[in-house]
PDB file of C-alpha atoms in Angstrom:
ATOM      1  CA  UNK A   1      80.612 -59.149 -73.997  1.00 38.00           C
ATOM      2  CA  UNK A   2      77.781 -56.995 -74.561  1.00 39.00           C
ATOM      3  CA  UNK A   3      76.190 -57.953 -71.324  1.00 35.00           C
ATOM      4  CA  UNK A   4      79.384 -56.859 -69.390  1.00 35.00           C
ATOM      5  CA  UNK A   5      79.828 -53.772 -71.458  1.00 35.00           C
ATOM      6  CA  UNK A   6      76.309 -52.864 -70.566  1.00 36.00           C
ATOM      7  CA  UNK A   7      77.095 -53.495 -66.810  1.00 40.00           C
ATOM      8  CA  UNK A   8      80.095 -51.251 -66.511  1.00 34.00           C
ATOM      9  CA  UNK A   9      78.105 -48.706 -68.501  1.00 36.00           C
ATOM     10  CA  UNK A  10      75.751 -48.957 -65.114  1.00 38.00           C
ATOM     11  CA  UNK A  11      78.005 -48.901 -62.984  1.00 38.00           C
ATOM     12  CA  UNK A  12      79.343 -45.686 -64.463  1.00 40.00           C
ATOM     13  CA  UNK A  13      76.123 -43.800 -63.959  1.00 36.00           C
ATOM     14  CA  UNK A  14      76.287 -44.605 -60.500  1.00 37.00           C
ATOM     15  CA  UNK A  15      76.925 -41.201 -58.604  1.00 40.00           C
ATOM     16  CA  UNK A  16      77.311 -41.167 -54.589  1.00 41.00           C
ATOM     17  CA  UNK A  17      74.076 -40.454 -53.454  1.00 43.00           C
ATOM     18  CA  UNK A  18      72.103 -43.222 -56.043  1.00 43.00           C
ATOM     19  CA  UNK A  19      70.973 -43.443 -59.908  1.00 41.00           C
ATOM     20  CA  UNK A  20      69.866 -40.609 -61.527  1.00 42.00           C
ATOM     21  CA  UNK A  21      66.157 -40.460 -61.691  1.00 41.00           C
ATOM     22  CA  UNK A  22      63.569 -38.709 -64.197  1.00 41.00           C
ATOM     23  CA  UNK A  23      61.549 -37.186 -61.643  1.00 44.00           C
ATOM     24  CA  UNK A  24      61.368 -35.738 -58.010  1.00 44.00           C
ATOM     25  CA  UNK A  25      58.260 -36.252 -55.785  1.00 44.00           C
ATOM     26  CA  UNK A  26      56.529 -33.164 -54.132  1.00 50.00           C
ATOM     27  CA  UNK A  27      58.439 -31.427 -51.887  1.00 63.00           C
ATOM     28  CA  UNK A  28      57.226 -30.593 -48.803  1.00 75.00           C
ATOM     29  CA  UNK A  29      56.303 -26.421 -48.121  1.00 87.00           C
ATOM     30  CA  UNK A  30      58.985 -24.217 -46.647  1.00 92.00           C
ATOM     31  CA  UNK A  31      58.378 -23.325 -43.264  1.00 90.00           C
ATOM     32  CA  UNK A  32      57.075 -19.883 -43.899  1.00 95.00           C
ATOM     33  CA  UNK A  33      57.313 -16.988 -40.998  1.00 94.00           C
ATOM     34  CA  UNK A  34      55.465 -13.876 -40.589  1.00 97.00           C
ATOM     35  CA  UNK A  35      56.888 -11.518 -43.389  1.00 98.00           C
ATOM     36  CA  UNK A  36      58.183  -8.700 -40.740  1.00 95.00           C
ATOM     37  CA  UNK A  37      61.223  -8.431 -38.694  1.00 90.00           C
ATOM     38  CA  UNK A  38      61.667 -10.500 -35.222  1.00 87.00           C
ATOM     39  CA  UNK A  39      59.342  -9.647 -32.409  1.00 86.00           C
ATOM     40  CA  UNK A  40      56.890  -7.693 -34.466  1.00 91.00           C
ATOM     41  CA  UNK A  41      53.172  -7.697 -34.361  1.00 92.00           C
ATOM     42  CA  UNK A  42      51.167  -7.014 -36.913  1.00 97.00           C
ATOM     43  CA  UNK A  43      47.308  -6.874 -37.632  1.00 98.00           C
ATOM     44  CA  UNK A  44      46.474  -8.872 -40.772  1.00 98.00           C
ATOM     45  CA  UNK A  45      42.919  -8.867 -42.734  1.00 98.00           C
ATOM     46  CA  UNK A  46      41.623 -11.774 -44.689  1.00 98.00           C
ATOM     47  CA  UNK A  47      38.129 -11.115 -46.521  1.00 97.00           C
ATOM     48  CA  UNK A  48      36.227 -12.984 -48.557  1.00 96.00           C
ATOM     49  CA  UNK A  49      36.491  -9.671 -51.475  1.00 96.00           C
ATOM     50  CA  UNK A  50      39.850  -9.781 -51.828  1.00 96.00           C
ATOM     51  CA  UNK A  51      42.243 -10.427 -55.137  1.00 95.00           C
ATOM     52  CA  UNK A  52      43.607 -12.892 -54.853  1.00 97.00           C
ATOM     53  CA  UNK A  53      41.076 -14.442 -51.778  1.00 97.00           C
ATOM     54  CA  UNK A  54      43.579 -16.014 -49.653  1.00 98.00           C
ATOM     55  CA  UNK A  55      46.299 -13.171 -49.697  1.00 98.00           C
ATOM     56  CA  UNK A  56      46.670 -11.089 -46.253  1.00 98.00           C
ATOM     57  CA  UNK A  57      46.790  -7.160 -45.940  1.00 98.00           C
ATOM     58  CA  UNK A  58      49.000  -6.365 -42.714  1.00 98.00           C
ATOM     59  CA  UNK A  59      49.036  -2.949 -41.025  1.00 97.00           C
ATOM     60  CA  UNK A  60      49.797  -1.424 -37.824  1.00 96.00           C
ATOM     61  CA  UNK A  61      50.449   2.116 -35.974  1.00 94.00           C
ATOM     62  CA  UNK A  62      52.588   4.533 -38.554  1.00 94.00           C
ATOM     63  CA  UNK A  63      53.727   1.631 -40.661  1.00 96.00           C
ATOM     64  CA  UNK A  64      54.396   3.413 -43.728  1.00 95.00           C
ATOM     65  CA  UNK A  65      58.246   2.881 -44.200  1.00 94.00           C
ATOM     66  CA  UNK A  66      58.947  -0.165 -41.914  1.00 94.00           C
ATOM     67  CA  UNK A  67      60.890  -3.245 -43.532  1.00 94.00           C
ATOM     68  CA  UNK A  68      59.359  -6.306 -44.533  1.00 96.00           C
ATOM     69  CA  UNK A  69      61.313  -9.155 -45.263  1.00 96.00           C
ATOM     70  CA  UNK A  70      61.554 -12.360 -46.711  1.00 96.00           C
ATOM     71  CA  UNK A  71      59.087 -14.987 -44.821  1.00 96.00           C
ATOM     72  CA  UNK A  72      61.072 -18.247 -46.053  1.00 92.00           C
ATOM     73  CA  UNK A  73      64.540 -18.706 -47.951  1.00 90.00           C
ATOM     74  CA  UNK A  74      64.759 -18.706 -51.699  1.00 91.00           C
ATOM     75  CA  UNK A  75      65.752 -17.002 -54.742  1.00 93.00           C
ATOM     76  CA  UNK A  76      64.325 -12.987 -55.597  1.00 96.00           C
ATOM     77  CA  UNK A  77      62.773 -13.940 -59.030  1.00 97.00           C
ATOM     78  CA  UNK A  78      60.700 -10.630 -59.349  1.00 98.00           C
ATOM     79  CA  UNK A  79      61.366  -6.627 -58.421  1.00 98.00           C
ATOM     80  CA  UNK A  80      58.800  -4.718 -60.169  1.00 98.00           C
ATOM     81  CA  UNK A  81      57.242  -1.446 -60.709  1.00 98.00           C
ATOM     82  CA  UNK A  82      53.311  -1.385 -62.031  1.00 98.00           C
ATOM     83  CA  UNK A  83      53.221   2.509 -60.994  1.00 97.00           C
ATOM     84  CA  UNK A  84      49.672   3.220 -59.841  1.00 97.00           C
ATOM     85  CA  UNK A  85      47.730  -0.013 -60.884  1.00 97.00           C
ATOM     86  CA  UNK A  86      47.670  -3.386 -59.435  1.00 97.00           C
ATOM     87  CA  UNK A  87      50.105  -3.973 -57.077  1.00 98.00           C
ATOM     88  CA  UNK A  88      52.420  -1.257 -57.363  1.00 98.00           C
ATOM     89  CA  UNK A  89      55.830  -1.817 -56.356  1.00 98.00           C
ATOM     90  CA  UNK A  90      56.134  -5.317 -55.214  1.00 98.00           C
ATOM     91  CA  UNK A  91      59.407  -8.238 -55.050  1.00 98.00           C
ATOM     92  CA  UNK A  92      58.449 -12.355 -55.784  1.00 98.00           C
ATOM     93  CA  UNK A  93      60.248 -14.861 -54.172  1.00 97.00           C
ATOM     94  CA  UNK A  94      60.842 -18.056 -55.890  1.00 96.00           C
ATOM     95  CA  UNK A  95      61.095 -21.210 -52.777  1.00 94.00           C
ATOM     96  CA  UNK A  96      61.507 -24.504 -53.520  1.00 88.00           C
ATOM     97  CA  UNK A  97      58.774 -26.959 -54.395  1.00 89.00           C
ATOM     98  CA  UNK A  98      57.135 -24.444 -56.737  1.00 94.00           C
ATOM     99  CA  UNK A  99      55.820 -22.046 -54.064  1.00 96.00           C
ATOM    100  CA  UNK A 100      56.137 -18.248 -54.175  1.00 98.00           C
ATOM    101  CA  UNK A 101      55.652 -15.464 -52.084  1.00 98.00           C
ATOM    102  CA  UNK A 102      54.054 -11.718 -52.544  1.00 98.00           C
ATOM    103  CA  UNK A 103      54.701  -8.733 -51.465  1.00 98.00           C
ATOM    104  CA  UNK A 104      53.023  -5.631 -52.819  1.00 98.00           C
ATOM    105  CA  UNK A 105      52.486  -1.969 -52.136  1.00 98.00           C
ATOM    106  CA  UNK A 106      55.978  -1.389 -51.302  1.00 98.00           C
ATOM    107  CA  UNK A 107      57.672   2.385 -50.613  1.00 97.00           C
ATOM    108  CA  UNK A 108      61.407   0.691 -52.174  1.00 97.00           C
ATOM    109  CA  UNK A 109      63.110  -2.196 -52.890  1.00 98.00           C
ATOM    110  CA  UNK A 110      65.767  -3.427 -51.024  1.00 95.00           C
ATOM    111  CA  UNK A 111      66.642  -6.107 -53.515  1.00 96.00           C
ATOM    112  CA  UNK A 112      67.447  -7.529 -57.105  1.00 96.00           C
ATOM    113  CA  UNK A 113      66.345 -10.422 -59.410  1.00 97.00           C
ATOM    114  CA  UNK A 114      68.467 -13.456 -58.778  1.00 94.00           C
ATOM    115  CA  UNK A 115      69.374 -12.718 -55.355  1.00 93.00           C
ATOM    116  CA  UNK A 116      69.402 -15.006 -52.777  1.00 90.00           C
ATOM    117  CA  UNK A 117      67.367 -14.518 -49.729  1.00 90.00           C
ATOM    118  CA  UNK A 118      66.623 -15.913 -46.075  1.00 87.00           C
ATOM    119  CA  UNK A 119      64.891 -15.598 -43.300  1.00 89.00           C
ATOM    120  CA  UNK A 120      65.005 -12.141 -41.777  1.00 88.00           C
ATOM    121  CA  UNK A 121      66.521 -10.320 -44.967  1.00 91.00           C
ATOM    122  CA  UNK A 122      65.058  -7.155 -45.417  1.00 93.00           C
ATOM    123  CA  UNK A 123      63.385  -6.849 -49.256  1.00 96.00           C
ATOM    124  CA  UNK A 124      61.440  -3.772 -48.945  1.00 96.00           C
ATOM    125  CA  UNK A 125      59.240  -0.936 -46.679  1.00 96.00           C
ATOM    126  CA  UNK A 126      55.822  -0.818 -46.446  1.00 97.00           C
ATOM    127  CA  UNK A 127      54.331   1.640 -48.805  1.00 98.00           C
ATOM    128  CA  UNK A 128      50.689   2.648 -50.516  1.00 98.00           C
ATOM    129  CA  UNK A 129      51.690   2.086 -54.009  1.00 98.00           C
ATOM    130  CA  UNK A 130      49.468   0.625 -57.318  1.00 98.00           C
ATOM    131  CA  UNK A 131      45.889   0.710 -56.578  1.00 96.00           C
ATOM    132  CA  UNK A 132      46.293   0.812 -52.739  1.00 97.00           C
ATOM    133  CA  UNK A 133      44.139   3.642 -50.634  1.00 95.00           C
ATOM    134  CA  UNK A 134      46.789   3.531 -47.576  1.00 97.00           C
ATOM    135  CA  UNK A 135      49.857   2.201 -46.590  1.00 98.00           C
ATOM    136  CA  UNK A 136      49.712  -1.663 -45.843  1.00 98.00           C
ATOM    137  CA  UNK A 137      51.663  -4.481 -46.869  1.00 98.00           C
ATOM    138  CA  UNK A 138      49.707  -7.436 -49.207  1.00 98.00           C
ATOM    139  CA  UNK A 139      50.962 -10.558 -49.314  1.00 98.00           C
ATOM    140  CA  UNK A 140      50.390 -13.821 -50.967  1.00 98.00           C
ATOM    141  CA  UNK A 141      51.682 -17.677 -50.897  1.00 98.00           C
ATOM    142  CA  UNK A 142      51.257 -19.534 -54.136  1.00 98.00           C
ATOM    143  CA  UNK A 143      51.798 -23.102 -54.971  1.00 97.00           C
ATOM    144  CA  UNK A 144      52.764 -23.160 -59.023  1.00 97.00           C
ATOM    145  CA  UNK A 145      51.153 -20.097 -59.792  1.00 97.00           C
ATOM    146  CA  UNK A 146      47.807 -21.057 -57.573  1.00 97.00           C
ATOM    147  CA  UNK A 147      46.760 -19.137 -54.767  1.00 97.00           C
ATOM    148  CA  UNK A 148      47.096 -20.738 -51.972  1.00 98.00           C
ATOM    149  CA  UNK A 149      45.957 -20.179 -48.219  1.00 98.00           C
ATOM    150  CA  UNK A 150      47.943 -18.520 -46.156  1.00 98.00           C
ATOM    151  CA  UNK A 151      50.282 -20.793 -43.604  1.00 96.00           C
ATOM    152  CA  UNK A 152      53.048 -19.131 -40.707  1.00 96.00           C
ATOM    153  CA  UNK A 153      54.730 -22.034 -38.934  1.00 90.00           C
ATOM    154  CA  UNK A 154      52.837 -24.522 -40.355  1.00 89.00           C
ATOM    155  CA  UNK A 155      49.331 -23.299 -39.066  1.00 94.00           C
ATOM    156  CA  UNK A 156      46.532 -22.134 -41.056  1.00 97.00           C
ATOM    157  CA  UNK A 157      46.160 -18.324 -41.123  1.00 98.00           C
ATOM    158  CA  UNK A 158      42.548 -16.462 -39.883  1.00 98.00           C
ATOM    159  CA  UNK A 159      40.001 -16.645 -42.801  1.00 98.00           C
ATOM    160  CA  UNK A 160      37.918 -14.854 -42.389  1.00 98.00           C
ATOM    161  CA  UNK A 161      38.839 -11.658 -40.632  1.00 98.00           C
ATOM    162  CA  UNK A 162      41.469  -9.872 -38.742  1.00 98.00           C
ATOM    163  CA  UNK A 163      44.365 -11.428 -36.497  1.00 97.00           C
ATOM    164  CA  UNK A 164      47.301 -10.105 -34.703  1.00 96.00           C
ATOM    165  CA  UNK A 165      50.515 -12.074 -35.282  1.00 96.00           C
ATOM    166  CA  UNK A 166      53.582 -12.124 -33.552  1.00 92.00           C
ATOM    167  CA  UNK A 167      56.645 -12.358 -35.886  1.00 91.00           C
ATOM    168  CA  UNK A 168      59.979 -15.076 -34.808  1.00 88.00           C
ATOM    169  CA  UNK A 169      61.198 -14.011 -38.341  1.00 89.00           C
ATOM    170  CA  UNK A 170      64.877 -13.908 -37.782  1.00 83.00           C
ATOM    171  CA  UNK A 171      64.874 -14.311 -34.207  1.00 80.00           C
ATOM    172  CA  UNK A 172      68.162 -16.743 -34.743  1.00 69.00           C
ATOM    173  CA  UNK A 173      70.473 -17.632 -37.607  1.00 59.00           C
ATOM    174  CA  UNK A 174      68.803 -21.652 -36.431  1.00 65.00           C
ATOM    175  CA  UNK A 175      71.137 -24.454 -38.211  1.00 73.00           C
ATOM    176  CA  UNK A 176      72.194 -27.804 -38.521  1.00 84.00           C
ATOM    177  CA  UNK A 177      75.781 -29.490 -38.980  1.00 89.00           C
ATOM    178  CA  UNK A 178      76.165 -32.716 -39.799  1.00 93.00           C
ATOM    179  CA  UNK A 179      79.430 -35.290 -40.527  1.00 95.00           C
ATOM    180  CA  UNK A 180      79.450 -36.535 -44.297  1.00 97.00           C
ATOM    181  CA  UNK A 181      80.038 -40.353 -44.095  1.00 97.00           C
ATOM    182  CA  UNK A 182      80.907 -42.130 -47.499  1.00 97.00           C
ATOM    183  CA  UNK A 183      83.502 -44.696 -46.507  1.00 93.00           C
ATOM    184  CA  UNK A 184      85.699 -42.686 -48.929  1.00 94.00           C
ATOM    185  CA  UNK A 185      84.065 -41.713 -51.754  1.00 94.00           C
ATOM    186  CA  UNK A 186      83.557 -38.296 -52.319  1.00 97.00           C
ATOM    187  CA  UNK A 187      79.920 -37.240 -51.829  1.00 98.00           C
ATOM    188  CA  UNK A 188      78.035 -35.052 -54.990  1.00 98.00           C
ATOM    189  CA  UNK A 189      76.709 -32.017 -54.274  1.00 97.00           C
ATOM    190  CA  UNK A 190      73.664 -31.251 -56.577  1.00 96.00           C
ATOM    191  CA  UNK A 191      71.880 -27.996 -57.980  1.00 93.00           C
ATOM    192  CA  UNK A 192      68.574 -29.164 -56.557  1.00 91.00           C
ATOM    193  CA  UNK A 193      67.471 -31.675 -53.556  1.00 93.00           C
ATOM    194  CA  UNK A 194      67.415 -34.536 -55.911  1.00 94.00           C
ATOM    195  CA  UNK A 195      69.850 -37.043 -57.961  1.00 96.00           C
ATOM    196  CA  UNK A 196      68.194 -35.575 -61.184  1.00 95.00           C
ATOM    197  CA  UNK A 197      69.716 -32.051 -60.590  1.00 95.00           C
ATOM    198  CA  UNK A 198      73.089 -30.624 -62.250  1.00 95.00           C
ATOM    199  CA  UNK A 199      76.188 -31.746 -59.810  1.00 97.00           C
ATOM    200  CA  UNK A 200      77.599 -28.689 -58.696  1.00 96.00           C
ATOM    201  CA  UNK A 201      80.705 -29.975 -56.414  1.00 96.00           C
ATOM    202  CA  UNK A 202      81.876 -32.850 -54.611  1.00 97.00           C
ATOM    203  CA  UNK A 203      82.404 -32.970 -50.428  1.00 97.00           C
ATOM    204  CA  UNK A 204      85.032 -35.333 -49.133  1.00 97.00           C
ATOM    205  CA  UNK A 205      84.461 -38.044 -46.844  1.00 96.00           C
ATOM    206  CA  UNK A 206      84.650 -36.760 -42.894  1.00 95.00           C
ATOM    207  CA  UNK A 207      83.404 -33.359 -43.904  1.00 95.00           C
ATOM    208  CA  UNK A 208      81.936 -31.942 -41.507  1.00 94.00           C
ATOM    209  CA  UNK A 209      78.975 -29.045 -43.229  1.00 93.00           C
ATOM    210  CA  UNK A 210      76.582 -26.729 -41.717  1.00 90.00           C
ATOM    211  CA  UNK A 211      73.371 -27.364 -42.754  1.00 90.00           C
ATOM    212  CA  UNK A 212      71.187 -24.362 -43.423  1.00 84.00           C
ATOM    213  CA  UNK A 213      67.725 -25.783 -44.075  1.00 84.00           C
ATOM    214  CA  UNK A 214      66.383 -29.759 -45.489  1.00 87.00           C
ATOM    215  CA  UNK A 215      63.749 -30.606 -47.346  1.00 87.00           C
ATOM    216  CA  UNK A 216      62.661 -33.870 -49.347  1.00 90.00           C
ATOM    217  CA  UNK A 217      63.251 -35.026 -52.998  1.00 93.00           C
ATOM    218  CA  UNK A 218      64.552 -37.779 -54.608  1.00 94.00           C
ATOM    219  CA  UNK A 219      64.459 -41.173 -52.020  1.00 96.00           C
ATOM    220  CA  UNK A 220      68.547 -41.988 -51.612  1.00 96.00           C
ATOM    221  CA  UNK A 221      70.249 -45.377 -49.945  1.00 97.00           C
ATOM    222  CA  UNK A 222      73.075 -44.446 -48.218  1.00 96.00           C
ATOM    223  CA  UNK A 223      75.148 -44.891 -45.198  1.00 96.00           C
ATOM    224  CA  UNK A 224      72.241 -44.027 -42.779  1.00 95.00           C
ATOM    225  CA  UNK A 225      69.429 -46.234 -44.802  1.00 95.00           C
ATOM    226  CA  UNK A 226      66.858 -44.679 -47.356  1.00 96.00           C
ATOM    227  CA  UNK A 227      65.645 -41.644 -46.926  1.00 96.00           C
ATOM    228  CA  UNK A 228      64.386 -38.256 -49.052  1.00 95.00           C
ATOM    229  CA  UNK A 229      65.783 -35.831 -46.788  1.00 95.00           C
ATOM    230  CA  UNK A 230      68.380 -33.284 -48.839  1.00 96.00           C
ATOM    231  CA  UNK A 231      70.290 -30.971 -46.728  1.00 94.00           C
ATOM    232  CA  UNK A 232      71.245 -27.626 -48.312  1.00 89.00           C
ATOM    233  CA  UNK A 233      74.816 -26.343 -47.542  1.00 92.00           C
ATOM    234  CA  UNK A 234      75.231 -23.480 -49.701  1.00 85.00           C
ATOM    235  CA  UNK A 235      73.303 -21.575 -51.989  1.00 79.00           C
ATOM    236  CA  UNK A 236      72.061 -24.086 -54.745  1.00 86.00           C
ATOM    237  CA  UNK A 237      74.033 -26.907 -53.244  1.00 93.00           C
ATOM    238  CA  UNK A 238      72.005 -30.117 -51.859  1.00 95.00           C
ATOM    239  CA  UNK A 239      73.493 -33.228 -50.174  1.00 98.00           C
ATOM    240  CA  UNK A 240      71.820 -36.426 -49.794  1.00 98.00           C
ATOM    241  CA  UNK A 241      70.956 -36.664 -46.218  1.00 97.00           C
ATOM    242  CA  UNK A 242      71.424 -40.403 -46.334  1.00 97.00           C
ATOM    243  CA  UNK A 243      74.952 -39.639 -46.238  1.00 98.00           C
ATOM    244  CA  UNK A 244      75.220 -37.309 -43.495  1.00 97.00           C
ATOM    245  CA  UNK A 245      75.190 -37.856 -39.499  1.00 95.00           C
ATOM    246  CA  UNK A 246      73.816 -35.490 -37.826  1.00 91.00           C
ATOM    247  CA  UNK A 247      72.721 -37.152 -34.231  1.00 88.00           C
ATOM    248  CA  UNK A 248      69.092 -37.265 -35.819  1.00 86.00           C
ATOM    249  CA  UNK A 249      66.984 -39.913 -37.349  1.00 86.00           C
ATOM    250  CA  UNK A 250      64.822 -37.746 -39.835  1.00 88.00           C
ATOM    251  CA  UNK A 251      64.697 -33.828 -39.997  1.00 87.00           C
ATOM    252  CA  UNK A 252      66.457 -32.237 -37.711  1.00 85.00           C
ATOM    253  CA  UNK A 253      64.366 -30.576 -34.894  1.00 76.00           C
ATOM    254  CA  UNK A 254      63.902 -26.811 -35.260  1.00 73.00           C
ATOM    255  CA  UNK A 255      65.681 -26.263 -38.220  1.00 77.00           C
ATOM    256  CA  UNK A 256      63.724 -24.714 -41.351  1.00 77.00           C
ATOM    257  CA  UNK A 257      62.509 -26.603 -44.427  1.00 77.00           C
ATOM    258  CA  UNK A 258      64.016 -25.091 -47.731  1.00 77.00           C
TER     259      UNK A 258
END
């Protein structure tokens, strides 16, 4: 009896999607874009000086006042005001997989802690505030609180010393769809991209979502095979890939990473 007992217990855990796990592995980086509206160029200055080293100052012709916006999707996790030290006026953007973005020196604020962001979305303008001697725009990636160098697209920045780049930041409103495939059972939607996050909602069998951006988390076997794709379909809502069709076997092509 106890044996059974124990088995149905089991069984009971069992969510759609697979057992809940006490860890996720690394996920990869968001697919980070040049922090300025599509079709921009801007000059940006690495140097060796700098604090932090790896961050980028951007500038171009009469820039003071132009909008700089959010270079991947995530949460705003900091709006705040140092006055004429440091970085001035400047917004942090939590993404997922621990990294965070920078932007400081800003004229305003064009949003508020806990707001959700994504490509394209307009945060701030460029401004000369804290301890900067002209208007400019510093930015920063950081992996868990480290510094990190600098990556648009996937490639590695200039270090050391001054590039233009071309922005494709919002350039399209790029995403996926897929089919959810269960063979009845409704599928969990989590918090997180992973089987150890909060379950936030269910989607029924034949549903057919659009997928905003994947990224990888917990490994799930499901209707397509293993795999630790998650597709996000909502603010804070994550489907196991592994239950979803979408035509592609792996990420889909061109769309973002979370």
């Amino acid at each position: 009896m106890g044996k059974r007992w124990l088995g149905l217990l089991a069984a009971g855990l069992l969510a759609v999607g697979a057992l809940v796990v006490p860890a996720a592995p690394a996920m990869a980086a968001p697919t980070f874009k040049v922090p300025f509206p599509c079709g921009q160029s801007w000059s940006g200055q690495t140097r060796t000086n700098h604090s932090p080293a790896y961050s980028i100052d951007f500038n171009r012709t009469d820039d003071l006042g132009d909008p700089v916006v959010a270079s991947a999707p995530g949460t705003v996790d900091r709006v705040t005001d140092l006055g004429g030290t440091s970085y001035g006026k400047y917004v942090r953007i939590s993404h997922a997989g621990g990294y965070h973005t920078y932007y400081a020196h800003l004229n305003g604020f064009n949003v508020s802690v806990g707001q959700a962001v994504g490509y394209g979305k307009v945060i701030g303008w460029v401004g000369s505030t804290g301890g900067s001697t002209g208007p400019h725009l510093h930015y920063e990636q950081r992996l868990n609180g480290a510094d990190i160098q600098v990556r648009f697209n996937g490639a590695l920045a200039l270090y050391w010393g001054t590039k233009s780049y071309s922005s494709d930041n919002g350039c399209s409103s790029s995403s996926g769809s897929g089919t959810v495939n269960t063979s009845g059972t409704a599928l969990t939607v989590r918090s997180g991209p992973g089987t150890g996050y909060a379950a936030v909602g269910t989607v029924a069998d034949g549903t057919r979502v659009t997928i905003q951006c994947q990224t990888s988390g917990t490994s799930v076997t499901g209707t397509y095979g293993t795999s630790t794709i998650w597709d996000r379909i909502g603010s804070g809502r994550f489907i196991a890939d592994a239950y979803v069709y979408t035509g592609y076997d792996g990420y889909i092509p061109g769309l973002p990473r979370c």
